[in-house]
Coordinates of C-alpha atoms in Angstrom, one line a residue:
X1 CA 54.4 -56.9 33.7
X2 CA 56.2 -58.3 36.7
X3 CA 58.7 -61.1 36.1
X4 CA 57.0 -63.5 38.4
X5 CA 53.5 -62.9 36.7
X6 CA 55.1 -63.3 33.2
X7 CA 56.7 -66.7 34.3
X8 CA 53.4 -67.8 35.8
X9 CA 51.6 -66.7 32.6
X10 CA 54.0 -68.7 30.5
X11 CA 53.6 -71.8 32.7
X12 CA 49.8 -71.6 32.3
X13 CA 49.8 -71.0 28.6
X14 CA 49.3 -74.7 27.7
X15 CA 46.4 -74.8 30.1
X16 CA 44.6 -71.8 28.4
X17 CA 45.4 -73.2 24.9
X18 CA 44.3 -76.8 25.4
X19 CA 41.7 -76.6 28.1
X20 CA 38.3 -74.7 28.0
X21 CA 34.7 -75.1 28.5
X22 CA 32.6 -76.0 25.4
X23 CA 35.1 -74.9 22.9
X24 CA 34.0 -77.1 20.1
X25 CA 30.3 -76.1 20.6
X26 CA 28.8 -73.3 18.7
X27 CA 26.5 -70.7 20.3
X28 CA 23.4 -71.5 18.3
X29 CA 21.1 -69.0 19.9
X30 CA 19.5 -66.7 17.4
X31 CA 19.7 -62.9 18.0
X32 CA 16.6 -61.1 16.6
X33 CA 16.8 -57.4 15.4
X34 CA 13.6 -55.5 15.1
X35 CA 13.0 -52.5 12.7
X36 CA 13.5 -50.0 15.8
X37 CA 17.0 -51.6 16.4
X38 CA 15.9 -53.4 19.5
X39 CA 17.7 -56.9 19.9
X40 CA 16.6 -59.9 21.8
X41 CA 17.1 -63.7 22.2
X42 CA 14.2 -66.0 22.2
X43 CA 14.3 -68.1 25.5
X44 CA 16.2 -65.2 27.5
X45 CA 13.7 -62.8 29.0
X46 CA 16.6 -60.8 30.4
X47 CA 18.3 -59.9 27.1
X48 CA 17.8 -56.4 25.9
X49 CA 20.1 -53.8 24.3
X50 CA 17.7 -51.1 25.5
X51 CA 17.1 -52.0 29.2
X52 CA 19.9 -50.7 31.3
X53 CA 18.4 -52.0 34.7
X54 CA 21.0 -54.0 36.7
X55 CA 20.2 -57.7 36.8
X56 CA 20.5 -59.7 40.1
X57 CA 19.6 -63.2 39.1
X58 CA 20.5 -66.5 40.8
X59 CA 22.9 -68.9 39.2
X60 CA 20.2 -71.3 38.8
X61 CA 18.1 -68.7 36.7
X62 CA 21.2 -67.9 34.5
X63 CA 21.7 -71.7 33.9
X64 CA 18.1 -72.0 32.7
X65 CA 18.4 -69.1 30.1
X66 CA 22.0 -69.5 28.9
X67 CA 23.6 -72.2 26.6
X68 CA 25.9 -74.3 28.6
X69 CA 29.1 -72.9 27.1
X70 CA 28.2 -69.3 27.6
X71 CA 27.0 -70.0 31.0
X72 CA 30.4 -71.7 32.1
X73 CA 32.4 -68.6 30.7
X74 CA 30.0 -65.8 32.0
X75 CA 28.8 -67.2 35.3
X76 CA 31.9 -69.2 36.2
X77 CA 34.8 -67.3 34.6
X78 CA 35.9 -70.1 32.5
X79 CA 38.0 -69.1 29.4
X80 CA 37.8 -70.1 25.8
X81 CA 40.9 -71.5 24.1
X82 CA 43.1 -68.9 22.3
X83 CA 42.5 -68.5 18.6
X84 CA 39.2 -70.4 18.6
X85 CA 36.5 -67.8 19.2
X86 CA 34.4 -66.5 16.5
X87 CA 35.5 -62.9 16.9
X88 CA 39.1 -63.0 17.7
X89 CA 40.3 -62.1 14.1
X90 CA 37.2 -60.5 12.6
X91 CA 37.3 -57.0 11.1
X92 CA 33.6 -56.6 10.5
X93 CA 32.0 -53.2 11.4
X94 CA 29.5 -53.2 14.1
X95 CA 28.7 -53.4 17.8
X96 CA 29.4 -55.9 20.5
X97 CA 26.9 -56.8 23.2
X98 CA 27.0 -58.9 26.3
X99 CA 25.9 -62.6 25.4
X100 CA 24.1 -63.0 28.5
X101 CA 22.0 -59.7 28.8
X102 CA 22.4 -57.6 25.6
X103 CA 24.2 -54.8 27.3
X104 CA 26.2 -52.5 24.8
X105 CA 29.9 -53.3 25.4
X106 CA 32.2 -52.2 22.6
X107 CA 32.2 -50.7 19.0
X108 CA 34.3 -52.3 16.4
X109 CA 36.0 -48.9 16.0
X110 CA 37.7 -49.7 19.2
X111 CA 38.8 -53.2 18.2
X112 CA 42.4 -53.9 17.2
X113 CA 44.5 -56.9 16.4
X114 CA 46.5 -57.9 19.4
X115 CA 47.6 -61.4 18.1
X116 CA 46.8 -62.7 21.6
X117 CA 44.0 -65.1 20.2
X118 CA 41.0 -63.2 21.8
X119 CA 39.1 -60.2 20.5
X120 CA 40.8 -57.0 22.0
X121 CA 39.5 -53.5 22.4
X122 CA 41.1 -50.4 23.6
X123 CA 38.1 -48.9 25.2
X124 CA 34.5 -49.8 26.3
X125 CA 31.6 -48.1 24.9
X126 CA 30.9 -46.0 28.0
X127 CA 31.7 -45.8 31.7
X128 CA 28.9 -48.0 32.6
X129 CA 29.4 -50.7 30.0
X130 CA 31.8 -52.8 32.2
X131 CA 32.9 -53.1 35.7
X132 CA 36.2 -54.3 37.2
X133 CA 37.3 -56.8 39.9
X134 CA 40.8 -57.8 41.1
X135 CA 41.5 -61.4 40.0
X136 CA 44.2 -63.4 41.6
X137 CA 43.5 -66.8 40.1
X138 CA 46.2 -68.9 38.5
X139 CA 48.7 -67.2 40.8
X140 CA 48.5 -64.2 38.7
X141 CA 47.4 -60.5 39.4
X142 CA 44.9 -59.4 36.7
X143 CA 41.8 -57.2 36.4
X144 CA 38.7 -59.1 35.4
X145 CA 36.2 -57.3 33.2
X146 CA 32.5 -57.9 34.0
X147 CA 29.4 -56.8 32.2
X148 CA 28.2 -53.5 33.7
X149 CA 24.6 -54.7 33.6
X150 CA 24.6 -58.5 34.6
X151 CA 28.1 -59.0 36.2
X152 CA 28.9 -61.7 33.7
X153 CA 32.6 -62.5 33.1
X154 CA 33.9 -61.0 29.8
X155 CA 37.7 -61.3 30.1
X156 CA 40.5 -59.3 31.5
X157 CA 42.0 -55.8 31.2
X158 CA 45.7 -55.3 30.5
X159 CA 48.0 -52.2 30.2
X160 CA 49.5 -53.1 26.9
X161 CA 47.1 -51.7 24.4
X162 CA 47.5 -49.1 21.7
X163 CA 47.0 -45.4 22.0
X164 CA 44.9 -43.4 22.8
X165 CA 44.1 -45.5 26.1
X166 CA 47.1 -48.0 26.3
X167 CA 44.5 -50.6 27.4
X168 CA 43.7 -54.0 26.0
X169 CA 40.3 -55.4 26.9
X170 CA 41.0 -59.1 26.1
X171 CA 37.5 -60.6 25.8
X172 CA 36.1 -64.0 25.3
X173 CA 34.4 -64.2 22.0
X174 CA 31.7 -66.5 23.4
X175 CA 30.8 -63.7 26.0
X176 CA 29.9 -61.4 23.1
X177 CA 27.3 -61.1 20.4
X178 CA 28.0 -59.0 17.4
X179 CA 25.5 -57.0 15.4
X180 CA 27.0 -55.7 12.1
X181 CA 26.4 -52.2 10.9
X182 CA 23.6 -51.7 8.4
X183 CA 24.7 -51.2 5.0

């Protein structure tokens, strides 16, 4: 990491730790799983773990179907406070999906403890799970990670992860839905 970027990150750490959108709110939207392993969210007709059609919705449409805290993170690239998200420290086995559209993103077998305060993964589920965009916000150079189906903001990608990829997908918990493996 460049020295200037590291210094900027350290200067912004208090901002990330003490400001965020809706951090005390809980995402209370229920995820339903049917016997044929399809998942859906009541009130969000675009949520599906089986449909891979790219979504091109207006900001107003997303605002109608997403809880406010999810909307702010996923549609306006807000960030949840470190160590506050529901998945940052979980070791449960299962699958992570996009909280906006239900796209399959990560498996728990790719999750690792990075101690950064957000859930971290060393690889995405498949090449189409996520897309990338250069992000120069906060006077830093980062790679933004977006849902491959709906384009929602998930987090950022860094080159300080474990083998075999050396990558760290640093994700917002609120941008993820988790379905545990069946016992």
